[in-house]
Amino acid sequence: MIALYPGSFDPITLGHLDIIERASPLFTRVIVAVLKNPNKTPLFTPEQRQAQIGLATAHLKNVEVDTFAGLTVAYARQRGAKVIVRGLRVLSDFDGELQMAHTNKLLAPELETLFLATASEHSFVSSSLVKEVAKLGGPIDHLVPVNVIQDLRECFPAG
Ligand code: PNS
């Protein structure tokens, strides 16, 4: 069975990576897909994010990384995915995630959303927090995969 893990991943964090590593043995294939969102101004381009995730997940042979635009369910159908994977960190994630899961169920009843609880040590980590810490020159090595540290340092050289 193919699973789709969609998201912004601007950039991928250790919390995201934890979800991918745990989804990988559950499915034949996991497609991690970066949303190309014209309404947001991301730090990294979708292609940069795709490359960052590709490097961070190179050890997981059944994980593929792609970009997509439009509805997640349309992309899932196009790729033959039957499950949408999402990580839940804290209770405040739940409202939005449940709303999304219900919307996706209405749009594509044959798809299931599977929530994985993010590992407790990463439950406070978000891409926004990572960018703020990096911008202010703080240490980010316990927040993002190693290959992303350098990319963030290049974005915020002075700290
Ligand atoms: O990493 P994020 O920003 O929490 O990911 C949110 C994402 C990309 C999964 C969500 O915004 C999404 O699925 N967007 C695509 C548009 C869509 O399908 N909308 C309807 C479902 S709410």
Short mmCIF file of N, CA, C and O in Angstrom, two decimals, residues 4-7 33 35 68-78 81 84 86 100 104 107-108 111:
data_model
loop_
_atom_site.label_atom_id
_atom_site.label_comp_id
_atom_site.label_asym_id
_atom_site.label_seq_id
_atom_site.Cartn_x
_atom_site.Cartn_y
_atom_site.Cartn_z
N LEU A 4 0.86 8.68 1.41
CA LEU A 4 1.30 10.03 1.04
C LEU A 4 1.46 10.85 2.32
O LEU A 4 0.56 10.87 3.16
N TYR A 5 2.62 11.46 2.45
CA TYR A 5 2.84 12.37 3.59
C TYR A 5 3.03 13.78 3.01
O TYR A 5 4.11 14.13 2.57
N PRO A 6 1.94 14.56 2.98
CA PRO A 6 2.02 15.89 2.39
C PRO A 6 2.36 16.94 3.45
O PRO A 6 2.08 16.76 4.64
N GLY A 7 2.95 18.04 3.00
CA GLY A 7 3.23 19.12 3.95
C GLY A 7 3.98 20.25 3.30
O GLY A 7 4.26 20.23 2.10
N ALA A 33 5.46 14.59 -0.03
CA ALA A 33 5.17 15.56 -1.08
C ALA A 33 5.10 16.97 -0.52
O ALA A 33 4.35 17.26 0.41
N LEU A 35 4.07 20.72 -0.75
CA LEU A 35 3.05 21.52 -1.42
C LEU A 35 3.66 22.80 -2.00
O LEU A 35 4.36 23.54 -1.31
N PHE A 68 4.01 18.95 -5.27
CA PHE A 68 2.69 18.92 -5.92
C PHE A 68 2.01 20.27 -5.72
O PHE A 68 2.38 21.05 -4.84
N ALA A 69 1.00 20.51 -6.57
CA ALA A 69 0.19 21.72 -6.45
C ALA A 69 -1.26 21.29 -6.44
O ALA A 69 -1.60 20.22 -6.97
N GLY A 70 -2.12 22.08 -5.84
CA GLY A 70 -3.55 21.76 -5.85
C GLY A 70 -3.95 20.92 -4.66
O GLY A 70 -3.29 20.93 -3.61
N LEU A 71 -5.03 20.18 -4.84
CA LEU A 71 -5.58 19.38 -3.75
C LEU A 71 -4.72 18.17 -3.43
O LEU A 71 -4.30 17.44 -4.33
N THR A 72 -4.53 17.94 -2.14
CA THR A 72 -3.79 16.76 -1.70
C THR A 72 -4.46 15.48 -2.18
O THR A 72 -3.79 14.54 -2.62
N VAL A 73 -5.80 15.43 -2.08
CA VAL A 73 -6.49 14.19 -2.48
C VAL A 73 -6.34 13.91 -3.98
O VAL A 73 -6.26 12.75 -4.39
N ALA A 74 -6.28 14.98 -4.78
CA ALA A 74 -6.12 14.79 -6.23
C ALA A 74 -4.74 14.20 -6.51
O ALA A 74 -4.59 13.27 -7.33
N TYR A 75 -3.74 14.72 -5.80
CA TYR A 75 -2.39 14.20 -5.97
C TYR A 75 -2.32 12.75 -5.47
O TYR A 75 -1.68 11.89 -6.10
N ALA A 76 -2.97 12.47 -4.35
CA ALA A 76 -2.96 11.11 -3.79
C ALA A 76 -3.57 10.13 -4.81
O ALA A 76 -3.01 9.05 -5.06
N ARG A 77 -4.68 10.52 -5.39
CA ARG A 77 -5.32 9.65 -6.39
C ARG A 77 -4.40 9.43 -7.59
O ARG A 77 -4.25 8.32 -8.08
N GLN A 78 -3.80 10.53 -8.03
CA GLN A 78 -2.91 10.46 -9.20
C GLN A 78 -1.76 9.48 -8.95
O GLN A 78 -1.34 8.76 -9.85
N ALA A 81 -1.98 6.56 -4.02
CA ALA A 81 -1.87 6.46 -2.56
C ALA A 81 -3.25 6.22 -1.96
O ALA A 81 -4.24 6.77 -2.42
N ILE A 84 -3.26 8.95 3.75
CA ILE A 84 -2.57 10.23 3.96
C ILE A 84 -2.03 10.21 5.39
O ILE A 84 -2.80 10.00 6.34
N ARG A 86 -0.25 12.00 8.59
CA ARG A 86 0.03 13.30 9.21
C ARG A 86 0.54 13.07 10.63
O ARG A 86 0.12 12.12 11.30
N MET A 100 -8.99 18.99 8.44
CA MET A 100 -8.40 18.59 7.15
C MET A 100 -8.79 17.14 6.81
O MET A 100 -9.15 16.83 5.68
N ASN A 104 -10.85 16.04 3.58
CA ASN A 104 -10.29 15.10 2.61
C ASN A 104 -11.18 13.86 2.46
O ASN A 104 -11.31 13.32 1.36
N LEU A 107 -13.99 14.80 0.20
CA LEU A 107 -13.52 14.95 -1.18
C LEU A 107 -13.14 13.60 -1.81
O LEU A 107 -13.31 13.40 -3.01
N ALA A 108 -12.63 12.72 -0.99
CA ALA A 108 -12.14 11.42 -1.51
C ALA A 108 -12.40 10.34 -0.46
O ALA A 108 -11.51 10.01 0.34
N LEU A 111 -9.98 7.41 0.57
CA LEU A 111 -8.69 7.66 1.23
C LEU A 111 -8.87 7.71 2.75
O LEU A 111 -9.87 8.19 3.25
#
